Coordinates of C-alpha atoms and ligand atoms in Angstrom, one line a residue:
M1 CA 33.8 -8.2 -1.2
S2 CA 32.6 -8.7 -4.7
S3 CA 31.3 -5.8 -6.7
N4 CA 28.0 -7.6 -6.9
L5 CA 27.6 -7.7 -3.1
L6 CA 28.6 -4.0 -2.9
R7 CA 26.0 -3.1 -5.5
R8 CA 23.3 -5.0 -3.6
L9 CA 24.3 -3.3 -0.3
G10 CA 24.1 0.0 -2.1
R11 CA 20.6 -0.7 -3.2
N12 CA 19.6 -1.8 0.3
F13 CA 17.5 1.0 1.9
S14 CA 18.6 0.3 5.4
V15 CA 22.3 0.6 4.4
R16 CA 21.6 3.8 2.5
L17 CA 19.6 5.3 5.3
S18 CA 22.4 4.5 7.8
L19 CA 25.0 5.9 5.4
W20 CA 23.1 9.2 5.1
Y21 CA 22.7 9.3 8.9
T22 CA 26.4 8.5 9.5
S23 CA 27.6 11.1 7.0
I24 CA 25.5 13.8 8.6
F25 CA 26.8 12.8 12.0
T26 CA 30.4 12.8 10.8
L27 CA 30.0 16.3 9.3
S28 CA 28.4 17.7 12.5
A29 CA 31.1 16.0 14.7
A30 CA 33.9 17.5 12.4
V31 CA 32.4 21.0 12.6
L32 CA 32.1 20.6 16.4
F33 CA 35.7 19.4 16.7
L34 CA 37.0 22.2 14.5
L35 CA 35.2 24.8 16.7
V36 CA 36.5 23.3 19.9
Y37 CA 40.0 23.0 18.4
L38 CA 40.1 26.6 17.3
L39 CA 38.8 27.8 20.6
L40 CA 41.4 25.7 22.5
A41 CA 44.2 26.9 20.3
S42 CA 43.3 30.5 20.7
A43 CA 42.9 30.1 24.5
L44 CA 46.4 28.5 24.7
Q45 CA 47.9 31.3 22.6
R46 CA 46.2 34.0 24.7
K47 CA 47.5 32.4 27.9
D48 CA 51.1 32.2 26.5
R49 CA 51.1 35.8 25.4
E50 CA 49.7 37.3 28.6
V51 CA 53.0 37.0 30.6
I52 CA 55.2 38.1 27.8
E53 CA 53.0 41.1 27.0
S54 CA 53.1 42.4 30.6
H55 CA 56.9 42.2 30.7
L56 CA 57.2 43.8 27.3
K57 CA 55.1 46.7 28.6
E58 CA 57.1 47.0 31.8
Y59 CA 60.5 46.8 30.0
S60 CA 59.4 49.2 27.3
A61 CA 58.6 51.8 30.0
L62 CA 61.9 51.3 31.7
Y63 CA 63.9 51.4 28.4
Q64 CA 62.1 54.5 27.3
S65 CA 62.6 56.3 30.6
G66 CA 66.2 55.2 31.5
G67 CA 67.6 53.5 28.5
V68 CA 69.6 50.2 28.5
G69 CA 71.1 51.0 31.9
A70 CA 67.8 51.2 33.7
L71 CA 66.7 48.0 32.0
R72 CA 69.9 46.1 32.9
S73 CA 69.9 47.2 36.6
W74 CA 66.2 46.4 37.0
I75 CA 66.6 42.9 35.6
A76 CA 69.8 42.3 37.6
R77 CA 67.9 43.4 40.8
S78 CA 64.8 41.6 40.4
G79 CA 66.1 38.7 38.3
E80 CA 66.5 36.2 41.2
A81 CA 63.3 37.0 43.0
R82 CA 61.1 37.0 40.0
K83 CA 61.0 34.7 37.1
E84 CA 62.9 37.0 34.7
K85 CA 65.5 34.2 34.6
S86 CA 63.2 32.3 32.3
L87 CA 62.8 35.3 30.0
F88 CA 64.8 36.2 27.0
V89 CA 65.3 40.0 26.8
R90 CA 67.3 41.7 24.0
V91 CA 67.6 45.2 22.8
V92 CA 68.8 45.7 19.3
G93 CA 70.2 49.0 18.1
P94 CA 69.3 50.8 14.9
F95 CA 72.2 49.1 13.1
N96 CA 71.3 45.7 14.2
N97 CA 73.9 45.8 17.0
V98 CA 72.9 44.1 20.2
L99 CA 72.7 46.6 23.0
F100 CA 71.5 44.3 25.8
L101 CA 70.9 40.6 26.0
T102 CA 69.9 38.2 28.8
A103 CA 68.7 34.7 28.0
P104 CA 67.9 31.5 29.8
E105 CA 70.1 28.5 29.2
D106 CA 68.0 26.8 26.7
W107 CA 67.9 30.0 24.5
I108 CA 71.7 30.2 24.3
Q109 CA 72.1 28.0 21.2
F110 CA 69.1 29.5 19.7
E111 CA 69.4 32.6 17.6
P112 CA 66.0 34.5 17.7
P113 CA 65.3 36.0 14.4
T114 CA 67.0 39.4 13.9
L115 CA 64.2 41.7 13.1
E116 CA 63.9 43.8 10.0
F117 CA 64.0 47.5 10.6
G118 CA 60.9 47.8 8.6
L119 CA 59.1 46.4 11.7
P120 CA 55.7 48.1 12.0
R121 CA 54.8 50.0 15.1
G122 CA 53.1 47.9 17.8
V123 CA 53.9 44.4 19.0
V124 CA 55.0 41.7 16.6
W125 CA 54.7 38.0 17.6
V126 CA 56.9 35.1 16.6
R127 CA 56.5 31.5 17.6
I128 CA 59.2 29.0 16.9
P129 CA 58.9 25.3 17.8
K130 CA 61.9 24.3 20.0
D131 CA 61.4 20.6 20.6
E132 CA 58.5 18.2 21.2
E133 CA 57.5 19.8 24.4
R134 CA 58.5 23.5 24.2
D135 CA 58.1 26.4 21.8
F136 CA 59.8 29.8 21.8
T137 CA 57.4 32.7 21.9
L138 CA 58.8 36.0 21.1
A139 CA 57.4 39.6 21.1
A140 CA 59.2 42.5 19.6
R141 CA 58.5 46.2 19.7
R142 CA 60.2 49.0 17.8
F143 CA 60.9 52.4 19.4
S144 CA 61.0 55.8 17.8
D145 CA 64.9 55.9 18.0
G146 CA 64.9 52.7 15.7
S147 CA 65.9 50.3 18.5
I148 CA 63.9 47.2 19.1
L149 CA 63.1 45.4 22.3
Q150 CA 62.5 41.7 22.2
V151 CA 61.0 39.7 25.1
G152 CA 60.7 35.9 24.7
R153 CA 59.9 32.9 26.8
S154 CA 59.7 29.2 26.5
T155 CA 56.1 28.1 26.4
N156 CA 54.5 24.6 26.4
S157 CA 54.4 23.3 22.9
R158 CA 50.9 23.9 21.6
E159 CA 51.3 20.8 19.5
M160 CA 51.8 18.8 22.6
I161 CA 48.3 19.7 23.8
L162 CA 46.6 19.9 20.4
Q163 CA 48.0 16.7 19.0
P164 CA 46.6 14.3 21.6
F165 CA 43.4 16.2 21.2
R166 CA 43.4 15.5 17.5
R167 CA 44.5 11.9 18.0
N168 CA 41.9 11.2 20.7
F169 CA 39.2 12.8 18.6
L170 CA 39.9 10.3 15.8
A171 CA 40.4 7.4 18.2
V172 CA 37.0 8.2 19.8
T173 CA 35.1 9.2 16.7
I174 CA 36.0 6.4 14.4
P175 CA 34.6 3.6 16.7
I176 CA 31.5 5.7 17.5
L177 CA 30.9 6.2 13.8
L178 CA 31.4 2.5 13.1
L179 CA 29.1 1.6 16.0
G180 CA 26.5 4.1 14.9
F181 CA 26.7 2.8 11.3
I182 CA 26.3 -0.8 12.3
G183 CA 23.6 -0.1 14.9
G184 CA 21.9 2.1 12.3
V185 CA 21.9 -0.6 9.7
L186 CA 20.5 -3.1 12.2
F187 CA 17.8 -0.8 13.5
A188 CA 16.8 0.4 10.0
Y189 CA 16.8 -3.3 8.8
R190 CA 14.4 -4.1 11.7
A191 CA 12.2 -1.1 11.1
M192 CA 12.0 -1.9 7.4
Q193 CA 10.6 -5.4 8.1
P194 CA 7.0 -4.5 7.1
M195 CA 8.3 -3.2 3.8
R196 CA 10.1 -6.4 3.1
E197 CA 6.9 -8.4 4.0
I198 CA 4.9 -6.2 1.6
V199 CA 7.4 -6.8 -1.2
S200 CA 7.5 -10.6 -0.5
T201 CA 3.7 -10.8 -0.4
A202 CA 3.3 -8.9 -3.6
Q203 CA 6.0 -11.1 -5.2
S204 CA 4.4 -14.3 -4.1
I205 CA 1.0 -13.2 -5.4
I206 CA 2.5 -12.4 -8.7
D207 CA 4.4 -15.7 -8.8
T208 CA 1.6 -18.0 -7.6
G209 CA -1.5 -16.1 -8.5
D210 CA -2.8 -16.8 -5.0
L211 CA -4.9 -13.8 -4.1
S212 CA -5.6 -14.9 -0.6
R213 CA -2.0 -14.1 0.6
R214 CA -1.7 -11.3 3.1
V215 CA 1.1 -9.3 4.8
P216 CA 1.7 -10.6 8.4
L217 CA 0.9 -7.7 10.8
R218 CA 2.7 -6.6 13.9
A219 CA 1.1 -5.1 17.0
S220 CA 2.7 -1.6 16.6
E221 CA 0.9 1.2 15.0
D222 CA 3.6 3.0 13.2
E223 CA 3.4 4.3 9.6
L224 CA 4.9 1.2 8.0
D225 CA 2.4 -1.0 9.9
Q226 CA -0.4 1.2 8.7
L227 CA 0.9 0.8 5.2
A228 CA 0.9 -3.0 5.6
R229 CA -2.7 -2.8 6.9
L230 CA -3.8 -0.7 4.0
F231 CA -2.0 -3.0 1.6
N232 CA -3.9 -5.9 3.0
R233 CA -7.2 -4.0 2.7
M234 CA -6.4 -3.2 -0.9
L235 CA -5.6 -6.9 -1.5
E236 CA -9.0 -7.8 0.2
K237 CA -10.8 -5.4 -2.1
N238 CA -9.0 -6.6 -5.2
Q239 CA -9.8 -10.2 -4.3
S240 CA -13.5 -9.5 -3.9
L241 CA -13.6 -7.4 -7.1
I242 CA -11.9 -10.1 -9.1
K243 CA -14.3 -12.7 -7.5
S244 CA -17.3 -10.6 -8.4
M245 CA -16.0 -10.1 -11.9
R246 CA -15.5 -13.8 -12.3
E247 CA -19.0 -14.4 -11.0
S248 CA -20.4 -11.7 -13.3
L249 CA -18.6 -13.4 -16.2
D250 CA -20.0 -16.8 -15.2
N251 CA -23.5 -15.3 -14.9
V252 CA -23.3 -13.6 -18.2
A253 CA -22.1 -16.8 -19.8
H254 CA -24.9 -18.7 -18.1
D255 CA -27.5 -16.1 -19.0
L256 CA -26.4 -15.9 -22.6
R257 CA -26.1 -19.7 -23.0
T258 CA -29.8 -20.4 -22.2
P259 CA -31.4 -18.2 -25.0
L260 CA -28.7 -19.1 -27.4
A261 CA -29.2 -22.8 -26.8
R262 CA -33.0 -22.3 -27.2
M263 CA -32.4 -20.4 -30.4
R264 CA -30.2 -23.2 -31.7
G265 CA -32.8 -25.9 -30.7
S266 CA -35.6 -24.1 -32.5
A267 CA -33.5 -23.6 -35.6
E268 CA -32.3 -27.3 -35.6
M269 CA -35.9 -28.6 -35.1
A270 CA -37.1 -26.4 -38.0
L271 CA -34.4 -27.7 -40.2
R272 CA -35.1 -31.4 -39.3
S273 CA -38.8 -31.2 -39.8
P274 CA -40.5 -31.3 -43.3
P275 CA -40.8 -27.8 -44.8
D276 CA -43.9 -26.3 -43.3
S277 CA -44.2 -22.5 -43.5
A278 CA -46.2 -22.3 -40.2
Q279 CA -43.6 -24.3 -38.3
L280 CA -40.7 -22.3 -39.8
K281 CA -42.5 -19.1 -38.9
E282 CA -42.8 -20.3 -35.3
A283 CA -39.2 -21.3 -35.1
L284 CA -38.1 -17.9 -36.5
A285 CA -40.4 -16.1 -34.0
D286 CA -38.7 -18.1 -31.2
C287 CA -35.3 -17.1 -32.6
V288 CA -36.3 -13.4 -32.7
E289 CA -37.6 -13.6 -29.1
E290 CA -34.4 -15.3 -27.8
S291 CA -32.1 -13.0 -29.7
E292 CA -34.1 -10.1 -28.2
R293 CA -33.3 -11.4 -24.8
V294 CA -29.6 -11.7 -25.5
L295 CA -29.6 -8.2 -26.9
T296 CA -31.4 -6.9 -23.8
I297 CA -28.8 -8.4 -21.5
L298 CA -25.9 -7.0 -23.6
R299 CA -27.6 -3.6 -23.9
T300 CA -28.3 -3.3 -20.2
L301 CA -24.8 -4.4 -19.3
M302 CA -23.4 -1.7 -21.6
D303 CA -25.7 0.9 -20.2
V304 CA -24.6 0.1 -16.7
A305 CA -20.9 0.1 -17.7
E306 CA -21.4 3.5 -19.5
A307 CA -23.2 5.1 -16.5
E308 CA -20.7 3.7 -14.0
S309 CA -17.7 4.9 -16.0
G310 CA -19.2 8.5 -16.1
A311 CA -19.2 8.4 -20.0
I312 CA -23.0 8.5 -20.1
N313 CA -24.6 11.4 -22.1
L314 CA -27.6 12.8 -20.2
S315 CA -30.2 15.0 -21.9
L316 CA -31.1 17.0 -18.9
Q317 CA -34.2 19.0 -18.4
K318 CA -36.1 20.5 -15.4
L319 CA -39.4 18.7 -15.0
D320 CA -41.8 17.2 -12.5
V321 CA -40.5 13.8 -11.8
C322 CA -43.8 12.7 -10.3
S323 CA -45.3 13.0 -13.7
L324 CA -42.7 10.4 -14.9
V325 CA -43.8 8.1 -12.1
R326 CA -47.4 8.5 -13.2
E327 CA -46.5 7.5 -16.8
V328 CA -44.7 4.4 -15.5
V329 CA -47.6 3.5 -13.3
D330 CA -49.9 3.7 -16.3
V331 CA -47.7 1.4 -18.3
Y332 CA -47.8 -1.2 -15.5
A333 CA -51.5 -0.9 -14.6
G334 CA -52.3 -4.0 -16.6
V335 CA -49.7 -6.2 -14.9
A336 CA -50.9 -4.9 -11.5
E337 CA -54.5 -5.6 -12.3
E338 CA -53.5 -9.1 -13.4
K339 CA -51.8 -9.8 -10.0
K340 CA -54.5 -8.0 -8.1
I341 CA -52.0 -5.6 -6.6
S342 CA -53.1 -2.1 -5.9
I343 CA -50.8 0.8 -6.7
T344 CA -51.4 4.1 -4.9
T345 CA -49.4 7.3 -5.3
D346 CA -49.0 10.2 -2.9
F347 CA -47.2 13.2 -4.4
A348 CA -46.4 16.6 -3.1
A349 CA -46.8 18.5 -6.4
P350 CA -44.8 19.5 -8.2
C351 CA -41.5 17.5 -7.6
E352 CA -39.2 19.4 -9.9
A353 CA -35.7 18.2 -10.6
V354 CA -33.2 18.4 -13.5
V355 CA -33.1 14.9 -15.0
D356 CA -32.8 12.9 -18.2
P357 CA -36.4 11.8 -18.5
A358 CA -35.7 8.6 -20.5
R359 CA -33.1 7.4 -18.0
I360 CA -35.2 8.3 -14.9
R361 CA -38.3 6.7 -16.4
Q362 CA -36.2 3.5 -16.7
V363 CA -35.2 3.8 -13.0
F364 CA -38.9 4.1 -11.9
A365 CA -39.9 1.3 -14.3
N366 CA -37.3 -1.1 -12.9
L367 CA -38.3 -0.3 -9.3
L368 CA -42.0 -0.7 -10.0
D369 CA -41.4 -3.9 -12.1
N370 CA -39.5 -5.4 -9.1
A371 CA -42.2 -4.4 -6.6
L372 CA -44.8 -6.1 -8.8
K373 CA -42.6 -9.2 -9.4
Y374 CA -41.7 -9.7 -5.7
T375 CA -45.2 -9.0 -4.3
N376 CA -47.8 -11.7 -4.1
E377 CA -51.3 -11.4 -5.4
G378 CA -53.4 -9.0 -3.4
G379 CA -50.4 -7.0 -2.2
Q380 CA -50.0 -3.2 -2.1
I381 CA -47.6 -0.8 -3.7
N382 CA -47.4 2.8 -2.6
I383 CA -45.3 5.4 -4.3
Q384 CA -44.6 8.7 -2.4
G385 CA -43.0 11.8 -3.9
A386 CA -41.7 14.6 -1.7
H387 CA -39.3 17.5 -2.1
D388 CA -37.4 20.1 -0.2
T389 CA -35.1 22.9 -1.3
S390 CA -32.2 20.6 -2.1
E391 CA -33.7 17.3 -3.3
V392 CA -36.7 15.3 -4.6
T393 CA -37.3 12.0 -2.8
L394 CA -39.3 9.1 -4.2
K395 CA -40.2 6.1 -2.1
F396 CA -41.4 2.8 -3.7
R397 CA -42.9 0.7 -0.9
D398 CA -44.4 -2.8 -1.4
T399 CA -45.8 -5.5 0.9
G400 CA -43.8 -8.2 -0.9
M401 CA -41.4 -10.9 0.1
G402 CA -38.7 -8.6 1.4
I403 CA -35.0 -8.9 1.1
P404 CA -32.8 -10.7 3.7
A405 CA -30.4 -8.4 5.5
E406 CA -27.3 -10.3 4.2
E407 CA -28.5 -9.8 0.6
Q408 CA -29.2 -6.1 0.8
D409 CA -25.7 -5.0 0.0
R410 CA -25.4 -7.3 -3.0
I411 CA -28.7 -6.6 -4.8
W412 CA -27.0 -3.6 -6.5
D413 CA -24.3 -5.8 -8.1
R414 CA -24.5 -6.6 -11.7
L415 CA -26.2 -10.0 -12.5
Y416 CA -26.9 -10.6 -8.8
R417 CA -30.2 -12.3 -8.2
G418 CA -31.7 -13.1 -4.7
D419 CA -31.9 -16.8 -3.8
K420 CA -35.7 -16.7 -3.6
S421 CA -36.1 -14.7 -6.7
R422 CA -34.9 -17.2 -9.2
S423 CA -38.5 -18.4 -9.9
Q424 CA -39.2 -15.0 -11.3
R425 CA -38.1 -13.7 -14.7
G426 CA -35.2 -11.4 -14.5
L427 CA -31.5 -10.8 -15.4
G428 CA -30.2 -9.4 -12.1
L429 CA -29.4 -6.1 -13.9
G430 CA -32.4 -4.0 -12.9
L431 CA -31.0 -2.5 -9.6
S432 CA -27.5 -2.1 -10.9
L433 CA -29.0 0.0 -13.7
V434 CA -31.1 1.9 -11.2
K435 CA -28.0 2.7 -9.0
A436 CA -25.8 3.6 -12.0
F437 CA -28.4 6.0 -13.5
V438 CA -29.3 7.7 -10.2
Q439 CA -25.6 8.2 -9.4
A440 CA -25.1 9.6 -12.9
H441 CA -27.6 12.3 -11.8
H442 CA -25.6 12.9 -8.6
G443 CA -28.3 11.3 -6.6
R444 CA -28.4 8.1 -4.4
V445 CA -30.7 5.2 -3.9
E446 CA -31.2 3.1 -0.7
V447 CA -33.2 0.1 0.5
A448 CA -34.9 -0.8 3.7
S449 CA -36.5 -4.2 3.8
Q450 CA -37.7 -6.9 6.1
V451 CA -38.3 -10.5 5.0
G452 CA -42.1 -11.2 4.8
Q453 CA -43.0 -7.6 5.5
G454 CA -42.0 -5.8 2.3
S455 CA -39.4 -3.4 0.9
E456 CA -38.9 0.3 0.5
F457 CA -36.6 1.7 -2.2
T458 CA -35.9 5.4 -1.8
V459 CA -34.5 7.5 -4.7
H460 CA -32.9 10.9 -3.9
L461 CA -32.4 13.3 -6.8
P462 CA -30.9 16.7 -6.4
A463 CA -33.5 19.4 -7.1
Ligands
ADP1 P1 -33.8 -9.2 -11.0 O1 -35.1 -8.6 -10.5 O2 -33.8 -9.3 -12.4 O3 -33.5 -10.4 -10.3 P2 -32.6 -6.8 -9.9 O4 -31.2 -6.2 -10.1 O5 -33.7 -5.9 -10.3 O6 -32.6 -8.2 -10.6 O7 -32.8 -7.2 -8.4 C1 -31.8 -7.9 -7.7 C2 -32.4 -8.7 -6.6 O8 -32.9 -7.9 -5.6 C3 -33.6 -9.5 -7.0 O9 -33.1 -10.8 -7.6 C4 -34.4 -9.7 -5.7 O10 -33.8 -10.8 -5.0 C5 -34.1 -8.4 -5.0 N1 -35.2 -7.4 -5.1 C6 -35.2 -6.3 -5.9 N2 -36.3 -5.6 -5.7 C7 -37.1 -6.3 -4.8 C8 -38.3 -6.1 -4.1 N3 -39.1 -5.1 -4.4 N4 -38.7 -7.0 -3.2 C9 -37.9 -8.1 -2.9 N5 -36.7 -8.3 -3.5 C10 -36.3 -7.5 -4.4

């Protein structure tokens, strides 16, 4: 396997996940095995020692009460009937001289360790492996006269039981681990499918610039599918944002081109015609008017951007906002009269709120300007002001052309103009400015409208 492939496998999340899982599993299995192994080994040892210990006790009592003679005759008497034949019994005197010895056949060629006289009081155990199947287990006890009694017995080799256990553990565990690892990689690889889809969709969008690509969804509802769903929604949002940005850019370019082309036309005409100060003056006046229009578009766009980004500086003061509406109504009285539109107001005085008067006046002016623009001659406009403890509400109601339901969400977008509104003057920036300014005051604005019946714009400002 090349080092490149190994590196790639190491970076693969499914492989890494399975490796972690397998390592944890291996560690737990090893701890479990060790525990069972130790318990088994100690149980085997206990079982081996039980028989020897009981004989050691019995012979000790005999030796202490009747000496070597009593021990010899007891063993000779009961040797055949009981299993003492299989026991090694030796008494060693204080000078390491053997006082008594009886041993089974397989112990003959074996010299059990001669015990040091420094042997502590109590029982001392020795275990010596004999062959593959048997061990010698020996217990020794020192008496007060310096002699030592040894009792031994052949026991099943502990290794014979423990070794297959160890071998089988490895033989069973290694395939299980391998199977677990491979199965883990496969399952993790399958589970990570949505992640791979997300990566490949993102990559293909980066490579091709095609914003319409989406992550294929599965029916399940797990976290990764939710992530894929959210990712798609984000792509959807980004696509519509980029689309509206492009449209805005197109609209700005279009809206700037018209006044600039007019300016250029007036200037060219003035240059071509014979010098006549009246004509030149007219051309310059046209240029000033058109450049004013360009500046208004740019200023309004910057105001909206500033308010939307939260960087706007408001000069806040507590005042009666209805008085601001009255001021605006006065400014538009002439236009209303010209269009034979009646403007009525209905205020619960005083409607006090903390606002930047210049910005809020602009909000009311835009709403009233629209109501006048989109209401036919003889129509009516009514402005209501009300307040409660938490907010001031202002409603601008007109009996104009109304706004189709499908346009009502879009009228707040920068440079958006309704289909039927194109005959009227306008930049498509009035309502985006209204929304941005009202939101900068932590308020909100909403519309309710029916085509042919009229519209109602409601501004809520915190009191
Ligand atoms: P503009 O009036 O310059 O077109 P606005 O941002 O002020 O831009 O308004 C966006 C659109 O909302 C308008 O083009 C029009 O279609 C619609 N609109 C706004 N106010 C009204 C109203 N009072 N009655 C009907 N339509 C309206």
